[in-house]
Amino acid sequence: MTRLLVLGAGYIGAKLGELALEQGHEVVLADNWYATRREQLAPLEAAGARVETADIRGDVSALLAERPDRVFLLAAQASRPRSEREPDYTEETNVTGTRLVAEAVGAAGVRSLVFGSSLHVYGGLLRGDVDADTPYGAQGDLAHLSKIYGEQALSIVARRDGFALSILRLGIVYGRSPVEHEAPESQTVVDKFRRLAEAGGDLPLDDGGRATIGVVHVADVARILLEAPAAIANVAAETVTVGDVAALARGDEPTGTPAFTVRSPFEYEHSLAEYLRP
């Protein structure tokens, strides 16, 4: 049995915990309950997960003293609007918190850490093929800027202390999870459009929906996180325009042309069209 520690038990972390339990792993889910309510984890707790209160801005050494085989660092303030309203919390969590976790993992002798980064590290002016060698790009908000710092800080400590590091740059994640956030600003465009379309509402398209995004189902993300090699890799099953997301949610054929294509080394089991089909 593999012992897993998931720091950040929100939307992705909860799905990861659910899959890990199904595979027979020992799972500890930890969160500070900033964006997630502890009671949302009750079904996973009943299924065998241990749920703890912890904040990566502080000391997580007690959890690491149990020597998990692998740590998943998913705790982050990921919302752009919240990063504008709460810049101090965003920096304390995503910058200082990430560094503190890296140092604690190294000091505890943990062998492997997986970091949930973002495709946003490449910036917004992309063309052609985007792979893991594509340089960092200009950033527009603190939440995504901090992912660049996180990648680099973790890499420094991993080299120094000798633990395996997986950096997974996630696209826009969608799909059902044991934990889903109600605040519109915490919902990704795919699920937001799906809910609006089901309710018969208008689907707002900034700039005519021409923006290009990489998308991936949360179940695929959970599986890839569990299997992640010690490498830097993109996690996106498809590259689409926001207008095409809206079209699929309405039951129309997509007609947009993505400005770039995300290259990813993984196999994917879920498609956007299948998920959004009315």
PDB file of C-alpha atoms in Angstrom:
ATOM      1  CA  MET A   1       0.000   0.000   0.000  1.00  0.00           C
ATOM      2  CA  THR A   2       1.313   3.440  -0.967  1.00  0.00           C
ATOM      3  CA  ARG A   3       0.895   6.313   1.495  1.00  0.00           C
ATOM      4  CA  LEU A   4      -0.178   9.549  -0.196  1.00  0.00           C
ATOM      5  CA  LEU A   5      -0.428  13.059   1.251  1.00  0.00           C
ATOM      6  CA  VAL A   6      -2.592  15.501  -0.703  1.00  0.00           C
ATOM      7  CA  LEU A   7      -2.043  19.137   0.279  1.00  0.00           C
ATOM      8  CA  GLY A   8      -5.096  20.939  -1.064  1.00  0.00           C
ATOM      9  CA  ALA A   9      -8.289  18.888  -0.813  1.00  0.00           C
ATOM     10  CA  GLY A  10     -10.389  20.975  -3.176  1.00  0.00           C
ATOM     11  CA  TYR A  11     -11.775  20.226  -6.625  1.00  0.00           C
ATOM     12  CA  ILE A  12      -8.747  18.377  -8.023  1.00  0.00           C
ATOM     13  CA  GLY A  13      -7.389  17.092  -4.713  1.00  0.00           C
ATOM     14  CA  ALA A  14     -10.680  15.470  -3.775  1.00  0.00           C
ATOM     15  CA  LYS A  15     -10.936  13.699  -7.138  1.00  0.00           C
ATOM     16  CA  LEU A  16      -7.350  12.516  -6.728  1.00  0.00           C
ATOM     17  CA  GLY A  17      -8.181  11.218  -3.248  1.00  0.00           C
ATOM     18  CA  GLU A  18     -11.265   9.415  -4.545  1.00  0.00           C
ATOM     19  CA  LEU A  19      -9.282   7.606  -7.251  1.00  0.00           C
ATOM     20  CA  ALA A  20      -6.400   6.804  -4.895  1.00  0.00           C
ATOM     21  CA  LEU A  21      -8.797   5.193  -2.422  1.00  0.00           C
ATOM     22  CA  GLU A  22     -10.356   3.125  -5.208  1.00  0.00           C
ATOM     23  CA  GLN A  23      -6.858   1.871  -6.077  1.00  0.00           C
ATOM     24  CA  GLY A  24      -6.183   0.857  -2.484  1.00  0.00           C
ATOM     25  CA  HIS A  25      -3.780   3.606  -1.432  1.00  0.00           C
ATOM     26  CA  GLU A  26      -3.604   5.109   2.050  1.00  0.00           C
ATOM     27  CA  VAL A  27      -4.747   8.720   1.646  1.00  0.00           C
ATOM     28  CA  VAL A  28      -4.377  11.813   3.836  1.00  0.00           C
ATOM     29  CA  LEU A  29      -6.215  14.914   2.585  1.00  0.00           C
ATOM     30  CA  ALA A  30      -5.190  18.250   4.114  1.00  0.00           C
ATOM     31  CA  ASP A  31      -6.658  21.709   3.590  1.00  0.00           C
ATOM     32  CA  ASN A  32      -7.038  25.052   5.391  1.00  0.00           C
ATOM     33  CA  TRP A  33     -10.728  25.330   4.336  1.00  0.00           C
ATOM     34  CA  TYR A  34     -10.259  28.681   2.642  1.00  0.00           C
ATOM     35  CA  ALA A  35     -12.237  27.711  -0.475  1.00  0.00           C
ATOM     36  CA  THR A  36     -13.445  24.221   0.463  1.00  0.00           C
ATOM     37  CA  ARG A  37     -15.759  23.221   3.319  1.00  0.00           C
ATOM     38  CA  ARG A  38     -14.548  20.356   5.457  1.00  0.00           C
ATOM     39  CA  GLU A  39     -17.951  18.655   5.342  1.00  0.00           C
ATOM     40  CA  GLN A  40     -17.525  18.250   1.569  1.00  0.00           C
ATOM     41  CA  LEU A  41     -14.844  15.654   2.338  1.00  0.00           C
ATOM     42  CA  ALA A  42     -17.174  13.539   4.520  1.00  0.00           C
ATOM     43  CA  PRO A  43     -17.845  10.911   1.799  1.00  0.00           C
ATOM     44  CA  LEU A  44     -14.119  10.446   1.223  1.00  0.00           C
ATOM     45  CA  GLU A  45     -13.520  10.253   4.956  1.00  0.00           C
ATOM     46  CA  ALA A  46     -16.198   7.572   5.190  1.00  0.00           C
ATOM     47  CA  ALA A  47     -14.452   5.716   2.356  1.00  0.00           C
ATOM     48  CA  GLY A  48     -11.204   5.610   4.320  1.00  0.00           C
ATOM     49  CA  ALA A  49      -9.372   8.890   3.765  1.00  0.00           C
ATOM     50  CA  ARG A  50      -7.950  10.745   6.733  1.00  0.00           C
ATOM     51  CA  VAL A  51      -8.879  14.429   6.631  1.00  0.00           C
ATOM     52  CA  GLU A  52      -6.642  16.976   8.371  1.00  0.00           C
ATOM     53  CA  THR A  53      -6.607  20.736   8.828  1.00  0.00           C
ATOM     54  CA  ALA A  54      -3.308  22.202   7.661  1.00  0.00           C
ATOM     55  CA  ASP A  55      -2.092  25.418   6.041  1.00  0.00           C
ATOM     56  CA  ILE A  56       0.945  25.395   3.775  1.00  0.00           C
ATOM     57  CA  ARG A  57       1.751  28.925   4.941  1.00  0.00           C
ATOM     58  CA  GLY A  58       2.640  27.318   8.283  1.00  0.00           C
ATOM     59  CA  ASP A  59       4.236  24.097   9.480  1.00  0.00           C
ATOM     60  CA  VAL A  60       3.256  20.843   7.751  1.00  0.00           C
ATOM     61  CA  SER A  61       6.129  18.851   9.234  1.00  0.00           C
ATOM     62  CA  ALA A  62       3.807  16.743  11.422  1.00  0.00           C
ATOM     63  CA  LEU A  63       2.106  15.364   8.307  1.00  0.00           C
ATOM     64  CA  LEU A  64       5.444  14.770   6.632  1.00  0.00           C
ATOM     65  CA  ALA A  65       6.863  13.039   9.700  1.00  0.00           C
ATOM     66  CA  GLU A  66       4.631  10.100   8.789  1.00  0.00           C
ATOM     67  CA  ARG A  67       6.867   9.679   5.713  1.00  0.00           C
ATOM     68  CA  PRO A  68       4.328   9.587   2.889  1.00  0.00           C
ATOM     69  CA  ASP A  69       5.604   7.897  -0.245  1.00  0.00           C
ATOM     70  CA  ARG A  70       4.414  10.797  -2.359  1.00  0.00           C
ATOM     71  CA  VAL A  71       3.201  14.347  -1.667  1.00  0.00           C
ATOM     72  CA  PHE A  72       0.828  16.170  -4.003  1.00  0.00           C
ATOM     73  CA  LEU A  73       1.044  19.960  -3.723  1.00  0.00           C
ATOM     74  CA  LEU A  74      -2.302  21.207  -5.028  1.00  0.00           C
ATOM     75  CA  ALA A  75      -2.966  23.838  -2.356  1.00  0.00           C
ATOM     76  CA  ALA A  76      -3.116  27.247  -4.031  1.00  0.00           C
ATOM     77  CA  GLN A  77      -5.145  30.401  -4.427  1.00  0.00           C
ATOM     78  CA  ALA A  78      -5.937  29.866  -8.110  1.00  0.00           C
ATOM     79  CA  SER A  79      -8.602  32.479  -8.837  1.00  0.00           C
ATOM     80  CA  ARG A  80      -7.559  35.558 -10.815  1.00  0.00           C
ATOM     81  CA  PRO A  81     -10.344  37.771  -9.360  1.00  0.00           C
ATOM     82  CA  ARG A  82      -9.445  36.719  -5.823  1.00  0.00           C
ATOM     83  CA  SER A  83      -5.768  37.376  -6.477  1.00  0.00           C
ATOM     84  CA  GLU A  84      -6.712  40.972  -7.297  1.00  0.00           C
ATOM     85  CA  ARG A  85      -8.819  41.315  -4.154  1.00  0.00           C
ATOM     86  CA  GLU A  86      -6.501  39.353  -1.867  1.00  0.00           C
ATOM     87  CA  PRO A  87      -2.945  39.756  -3.170  1.00  0.00           C
ATOM     88  CA  ASP A  88      -1.328  39.144   0.216  1.00  0.00           C
ATOM     89  CA  TYR A  89      -3.110  35.834   0.759  1.00  0.00           C
ATOM     90  CA  THR A  90      -2.307  34.792  -2.806  1.00  0.00           C
ATOM     91  CA  GLU A  91       1.411  35.490  -2.380  1.00  0.00           C
ATOM     92  CA  GLU A  92       1.589  33.998   1.115  1.00  0.00           C
ATOM     93  CA  THR A  93      -0.006  30.773  -0.105  1.00  0.00           C
ATOM     94  CA  ASN A  94       1.354  30.356  -3.624  1.00  0.00           C
ATOM     95  CA  VAL A  95       4.833  31.778  -3.088  1.00  0.00           C
ATOM     96  CA  THR A  96       5.868  31.428   0.552  1.00  0.00           C
ATOM     97  CA  GLY A  97       3.676  28.378   1.132  1.00  0.00           C
ATOM     98  CA  THR A  98       5.120  26.531  -1.847  1.00  0.00           C
ATOM     99  CA  ARG A  99       8.682  27.242  -0.712  1.00  0.00           C
ATOM    100  CA  LEU A 100       7.904  26.093   2.831  1.00  0.00           C
ATOM    101  CA  VAL A 101       6.434  22.822   1.562  1.00  0.00           C
ATOM    102  CA  ALA A 102       9.492  22.218  -0.641  1.00  0.00           C
ATOM    103  CA  GLU A 103      11.848  22.765   2.291  1.00  0.00           C
ATOM    104  CA  ALA A 104       9.746  20.577   4.605  1.00  0.00           C
ATOM    105  CA  VAL A 105       9.584  17.759   2.036  1.00  0.00           C
ATOM    106  CA  GLY A 106      13.357  17.876   1.637  1.00  0.00           C
ATOM    107  CA  ALA A 107      13.973  17.930   5.401  1.00  0.00           C
ATOM    108  CA  ALA A 108      11.606  14.992   5.957  1.00  0.00           C
ATOM    109  CA  GLY A 109      13.308  12.829   3.349  1.00  0.00           C
ATOM    110  CA  VAL A 110      10.148  12.335   1.299  1.00  0.00           C
ATOM    111  CA  ARG A 111      11.062  10.721  -2.007  1.00  0.00           C
ATOM    112  CA  SER A 112       8.560  12.278  -4.424  1.00  0.00           C
ATOM    113  CA  LEU A 113       6.525  15.477  -4.847  1.00  0.00           C
ATOM    114  CA  VAL A 114       3.971  16.289  -7.556  1.00  0.00           C
ATOM    115  CA  PHE A 115       3.159  19.959  -8.172  1.00  0.00           C
ATOM    116  CA  GLY A 116      -0.035  21.135  -9.832  1.00  0.00           C
ATOM    117  CA  SER A 117       1.126  23.997 -12.035  1.00  0.00           C
ATOM    118  CA  SER A 118      -0.731  25.670 -14.921  1.00  0.00           C
ATOM    119  CA  LEU A 119      -0.567  26.132 -18.682  1.00  0.00           C
ATOM    120  CA  HIS A 120      -0.801  29.849 -17.886  1.00  0.00           C
ATOM    121  CA  VAL A 121       2.956  29.885 -17.214  1.00  0.00           C
ATOM    122  CA  TYR A 122       3.380  30.169 -21.004  1.00  0.00           C
ATOM    123  CA  GLY A 123       1.512  33.480 -21.102  1.00  0.00           C
ATOM    124  CA  GLY A 124      -1.216  34.556 -23.480  1.00  0.00           C
ATOM    125  CA  LEU A 125       0.494  35.222 -26.826  1.00  0.00           C
ATOM    126  CA  LEU A 126       1.010  31.654 -27.977  1.00  0.00           C
ATOM    127  CA  ARG A 127       1.184  30.284 -31.509  1.00  0.00           C
ATOM    128  CA  GLY A 128       2.046  26.898 -32.994  1.00  0.00           C
ATOM    129  CA  ASP A 129       2.892  23.907 -30.827  1.00  0.00           C
ATOM    130  CA  VAL A 130       3.213  24.441 -27.077  1.00  0.00           C
ATOM    131  CA  ASP A 131       5.268  21.793 -25.321  1.00  0.00           C
ATOM    132  CA  ALA A 132       7.164  21.629 -22.032  1.00  0.00           C
ATOM    133  CA  ASP A 133      10.169  23.391 -23.610  1.00  0.00           C
ATOM    134  CA  THR A 134       8.130  26.480 -24.511  1.00  0.00           C
ATOM    135  CA  PRO A 135       9.509  29.458 -22.527  1.00  0.00           C
ATOM    136  CA  TYR A 136       7.570  31.211 -19.789  1.00  0.00           C
ATOM    137  CA  GLY A 137       5.453  34.118 -21.037  1.00  0.00           C
ATOM    138  CA  ALA A 138       4.216  37.451 -19.717  1.00  0.00           C
ATOM    139  CA  GLN A 139       1.666  37.159 -16.891  1.00  0.00           C
ATOM    140  CA  GLY A 140      -1.459  39.157 -16.130  1.00  0.00           C
ATOM    141  CA  ASP A 141      -2.248  38.236 -12.530  1.00  0.00           C
ATOM    142  CA  LEU A 142      -0.561  37.132  -9.314  1.00  0.00           C
ATOM    143  CA  ALA A 143      -2.271  33.738  -9.138  1.00  0.00           C
ATOM    144  CA  HIS A 144      -0.657  32.548 -12.370  1.00  0.00           C
ATOM    145  CA  LEU A 145       2.596  34.482 -11.974  1.00  0.00           C
ATOM    146  CA  SER A 146       3.143  32.594  -8.717  1.00  0.00           C
ATOM    147  CA  LYS A 147       3.126  29.257 -10.575  1.00  0.00           C
ATOM    148  CA  ILE A 148       6.408  30.230 -12.252  1.00  0.00           C
ATOM    149  CA  TYR A 149       7.962  30.949  -8.872  1.00  0.00           C
ATOM    150  CA  GLY A 150       6.562  27.681  -7.524  1.00  0.00           C
ATOM    151  CA  GLU A 151       8.071  25.627 -10.341  1.00  0.00           C
ATOM    152  CA  GLN A 152      11.476  27.226  -9.910  1.00  0.00           C
ATOM    153  CA  ALA A 153      11.547  27.132  -6.103  1.00  0.00           C
ATOM    154  CA  LEU A 154      10.546  23.466  -6.055  1.00  0.00           C
ATOM    155  CA  SER A 155      13.182  22.626  -8.669  1.00  0.00           C
ATOM    156  CA  ILE A 156      15.922  24.297  -6.620  1.00  0.00           C
ATOM    157  CA  VAL A 157      15.043  22.371  -3.463  1.00  0.00           C
ATOM    158  CA  ALA A 158      14.473  19.069  -5.310  1.00  0.00           C
ATOM    159  CA  ARG A 159      17.965  19.259  -6.820  1.00  0.00           C
ATOM    160  CA  ARG A 160      19.497  20.171  -3.470  1.00  0.00           C
ATOM    161  CA  ASP A 161      17.677  17.604  -1.344  1.00  0.00           C
ATOM    162  CA  GLY A 162      17.342  14.821  -3.886  1.00  0.00           C
ATOM    163  CA  PHE A 163      13.617  14.161  -4.149  1.00  0.00           C
ATOM    164  CA  ALA A 164      11.838  13.357  -7.407  1.00  0.00           C
ATOM    165  CA  LEU A 165       9.776  16.274  -8.713  1.00  0.00           C
ATOM    166  CA  SER A 166       6.864  16.123 -11.142  1.00  0.00           C
ATOM    167  CA  ILE A 167       5.602  19.448 -12.495  1.00  0.00           C
ATOM    168  CA  LEU A 168       2.280  19.087 -14.269  1.00  0.00           C
ATOM    169  CA  ARG A 169       1.030  22.159 -16.126  1.00  0.00           C
ATOM    170  CA  LEU A 170      -2.714  21.733 -16.044  1.00  0.00           C
ATOM    171  CA  GLY A 171      -5.130  23.134 -18.593  1.00  0.00           C
ATOM    172  CA  ILE A 172      -8.671  24.233 -17.755  1.00  0.00           C
ATOM    173  CA  VAL A 173     -10.083  21.371 -15.687  1.00  0.00           C
ATOM    174  CA  TYR A 174     -13.736  20.343 -15.906  1.00  0.00           C
ATOM    175  CA  GLY A 175     -16.021  17.532 -14.808  1.00  0.00           C
ATOM    176  CA  ARG A 176     -17.621  16.094 -11.691  1.00  0.00           C
ATOM    177  CA  SER A 177     -15.633  15.873  -8.462  1.00  0.00           C
ATOM    178  CA  PRO A 178     -16.501  15.137  -4.821  1.00  0.00           C
ATOM    179  CA  VAL A 179     -15.738  18.820  -4.152  1.00  0.00           C
ATOM    180  CA  GLU A 180     -17.190  21.476  -6.452  1.00  0.00           C
ATOM    181  CA  HIS A 181     -17.132  25.198  -5.724  1.00  0.00           C
ATOM    182  CA  GLU A 182     -20.296  27.272  -5.858  1.00  0.00           C
ATOM    183  CA  ALA A 183     -18.708  30.705  -6.357  1.00  0.00           C
ATOM    184  CA  PRO A 184     -18.782  31.635 -10.084  1.00  0.00           C
ATOM    185  CA  GLU A 185     -15.205  32.946  -9.903  1.00  0.00           C
ATOM    186  CA  SER A 186     -14.034  29.501  -8.765  1.00  0.00           C
ATOM    187  CA  GLN A 187     -15.714  27.680 -11.655  1.00  0.00           C
ATOM    188  CA  THR A 188     -13.853  27.092 -14.905  1.00  0.00           C
ATOM    189  CA  VAL A 189     -15.372  28.228 -18.192  1.00  0.00           C
ATOM    190  CA  VAL A 190     -16.342  24.691 -19.244  1.00  0.00           C
ATOM    191  CA  ASP A 191     -18.482  23.929 -16.214  1.00  0.00           C
ATOM    192  CA  LYS A 192     -19.780  27.495 -16.075  1.00  0.00           C
ATOM    193  CA  PHE A 193     -21.017  27.275 -19.686  1.00  0.00           C
ATOM    194  CA  ARG A 194     -22.468  23.818 -19.088  1.00  0.00           C
ATOM    195  CA  ARG A 195     -24.539  25.059 -16.160  1.00  0.00           C
ATOM    196  CA  LEU A 196     -25.653  28.201 -17.999  1.00  0.00           C
ATOM    197  CA  ALA A 197     -26.670  26.211 -21.087  1.00  0.00           C
ATOM    198  CA  GLU A 198     -28.638  23.714 -18.995  1.00  0.00           C
ATOM    199  CA  ALA A 199     -30.474  26.638 -17.384  1.00  0.00           C
ATOM    200  CA  GLY A 200     -31.171  28.272 -20.744  1.00  0.00           C
ATOM    201  CA  GLY A 201     -28.959  31.257 -19.960  1.00  0.00           C
ATOM    202  CA  ASP A 202     -26.725  33.334 -22.223  1.00  0.00           C
ATOM    203  CA  LEU A 203     -23.100  32.307 -22.590  1.00  0.00           C
ATOM    204  CA  PRO A 204     -20.909  35.432 -22.296  1.00  0.00           C
ATOM    205  CA  LEU A 205     -18.055  35.523 -24.809  1.00  0.00           C
ATOM    206  CA  ASP A 206     -15.277  38.028 -24.242  1.00  0.00           C
ATOM    207  CA  ASP A 207     -13.542  39.097 -27.447  1.00  0.00           C
ATOM    208  CA  GLY A 208     -15.982  36.995 -29.438  1.00  0.00           C
ATOM    209  CA  GLY A 209     -14.778  33.766 -27.833  1.00  0.00           C
ATOM    210  CA  ARG A 210     -11.523  33.760 -29.814  1.00  0.00           C
ATOM    211  CA  ALA A 211      -9.298  32.957 -26.819  1.00  0.00           C
ATOM    212  CA  THR A 212      -7.624  29.553 -27.001  1.00  0.00           C
ATOM    213  CA  ILE A 213      -7.468  27.204 -24.002  1.00  0.00           C
ATOM    214  CA  GLY A 214      -6.272  23.695 -23.247  1.00  0.00           C
ATOM    215  CA  VAL A 215      -8.891  21.594 -21.448  1.00  0.00           C
ATOM    216  CA  VAL A 216      -8.844  18.317 -19.515  1.00  0.00           C
ATOM    217  CA  HIS A 217     -11.366  16.270 -17.535  1.00  0.00           C
ATOM    218  CA  VAL A 218     -10.750  16.087 -13.787  1.00  0.00           C
ATOM    219  CA  ALA A 219     -10.815  12.273 -13.848  1.00  0.00           C
ATOM    220  CA  ASP A 220      -7.955  12.274 -16.367  1.00  0.00           C
ATOM    221  CA  VAL A 221      -6.082  14.778 -14.197  1.00  0.00           C
ATOM    222  CA  ALA A 222      -6.448  12.556 -11.116  1.00  0.00           C
ATOM    223  CA  ARG A 223      -5.165   9.491 -12.978  1.00  0.00           C
ATOM    224  CA  ILE A 224      -2.211  11.365 -14.473  1.00  0.00           C
ATOM    225  CA  LEU A 225      -1.290  12.859 -11.093  1.00  0.00           C
ATOM    226  CA  LEU A 226      -1.140   9.386  -9.576  1.00  0.00           C
ATOM    227  CA  GLU A 227       1.019   8.060 -12.422  1.00  0.00           C
ATOM    228  CA  ALA A 228       3.157  11.188 -12.903  1.00  0.00           C
ATOM    229  CA  PRO A 229       6.806  10.640 -13.853  1.00  0.00           C
ATOM    230  CA  ALA A 230       9.557  12.889 -12.485  1.00  0.00           C
ATOM    231  CA  ALA A 231       9.365  15.411 -15.325  1.00  0.00           C
ATOM    232  CA  ILE A 232       7.729  18.609 -16.527  1.00  0.00           C
ATOM    233  CA  ALA A 233       4.687  17.975 -18.706  1.00  0.00           C
ATOM    234  CA  ASN A 234       1.526  19.588 -20.024  1.00  0.00           C
ATOM    235  CA  VAL A 235      -1.827  18.093 -19.046  1.00  0.00           C
ATOM    236  CA  ALA A 236      -4.444  19.010 -21.655  1.00  0.00           C
ATOM    237  CA  ALA A 237      -6.502  16.577 -23.707  1.00  0.00           C
ATOM    238  CA  GLU A 238      -7.722  19.129 -26.263  1.00  0.00           C
ATOM    239  CA  THR A 239      -6.983  22.658 -27.423  1.00  0.00           C
ATOM    240  CA  VAL A 240     -10.092  24.690 -28.276  1.00  0.00           C
ATOM    241  CA  THR A 241     -11.410  28.224 -28.465  1.00  0.00           C
ATOM    242  CA  VAL A 242     -13.743  29.543 -25.786  1.00  0.00           C
ATOM    243  CA  GLY A 243     -16.285  30.051 -28.576  1.00  0.00           C
ATOM    244  CA  ASP A 244     -16.131  26.335 -29.333  1.00  0.00           C
ATOM    245  CA  VAL A 245     -16.788  25.525 -25.669  1.00  0.00           C
ATOM    246  CA  ALA A 246     -19.908  27.678 -25.903  1.00  0.00           C
ATOM    247  CA  ALA A 247     -20.969  26.047 -29.178  1.00  0.00           C
ATOM    248  CA  LEU A 248     -20.638  22.544 -27.741  1.00  0.00           C
ATOM    249  CA  ALA A 249     -22.562  23.556 -24.623  1.00  0.00           C
ATOM    250  CA  ARG A 250     -25.404  24.808 -26.854  1.00  0.00           C
ATOM    251  CA  GLY A 251     -25.355  21.628 -28.945  1.00  0.00           C
ATOM    252  CA  ASP A 252     -23.815  23.333 -31.995  1.00  0.00           C
ATOM    253  CA  GLU A 253     -20.823  22.340 -34.082  1.00  0.00           C
ATOM    254  CA  PRO A 254     -17.547  24.057 -33.125  1.00  0.00           C
ATOM    255  CA  THR A 255     -16.173  26.299 -35.874  1.00  0.00           C
ATOM    256  CA  GLY A 256     -13.263  28.108 -34.224  1.00  0.00           C
ATOM    257  CA  THR A 257      -9.586  27.815 -35.073  1.00  0.00           C
ATOM    258  CA  PRO A 258      -7.305  27.535 -32.016  1.00  0.00           C
ATOM    259  CA  ALA A 259      -4.322  29.886 -32.090  1.00  0.00           C
ATOM    260  CA  PHE A 260      -2.015  27.161 -30.772  1.00  0.00           C
ATOM    261  CA  THR A 261      -1.929  23.456 -29.908  1.00  0.00           C
ATOM    262  CA  VAL A 262      -0.910  22.087 -26.514  1.00  0.00           C
ATOM    263  CA  ARG A 263       1.331  19.038 -26.783  1.00  0.00           C
ATOM    264  CA  SER A 264       0.987  16.487 -23.991  1.00  0.00           C
ATOM    265  CA  PRO A 265       2.606  13.063 -23.525  1.00  0.00           C
ATOM    266  CA  PHE A 266      -0.384  11.451 -21.823  1.00  0.00           C
ATOM    267  CA  GLU A 267      -3.374   9.433 -23.013  1.00  0.00           C
ATOM    268  CA  TYR A 268      -6.858  10.780 -22.219  1.00  0.00           C
ATOM    269  CA  GLU A 269     -10.131   8.958 -21.685  1.00  0.00           C
ATOM    270  CA  HIS A 270     -12.592  11.885 -21.735  1.00  0.00           C
ATOM    271  CA  SER A 271     -13.575  14.394 -24.413  1.00  0.00           C
ATOM    272  CA  LEU A 272     -15.081  17.860 -24.182  1.00  0.00           C
ATOM    273  CA  ALA A 273     -17.810  17.101 -26.730  1.00  0.00           C
ATOM    274  CA  GLU A 274     -18.908  14.034 -24.781  1.00  0.00           C
ATOM    275  CA  TYR A 275     -19.080  16.012 -21.536  1.00  0.00           C
ATOM    276  CA  LEU A 276     -20.948  18.991 -22.951  1.00  0.00           C
ATOM    277  CA  ARG A 277     -23.349  17.074 -25.169  1.00  0.00           C
ATOM    278  CA  PRO A 278     -26.879  18.304 -24.231  1.00  0.00           C
TER     279      PRO A 278
END
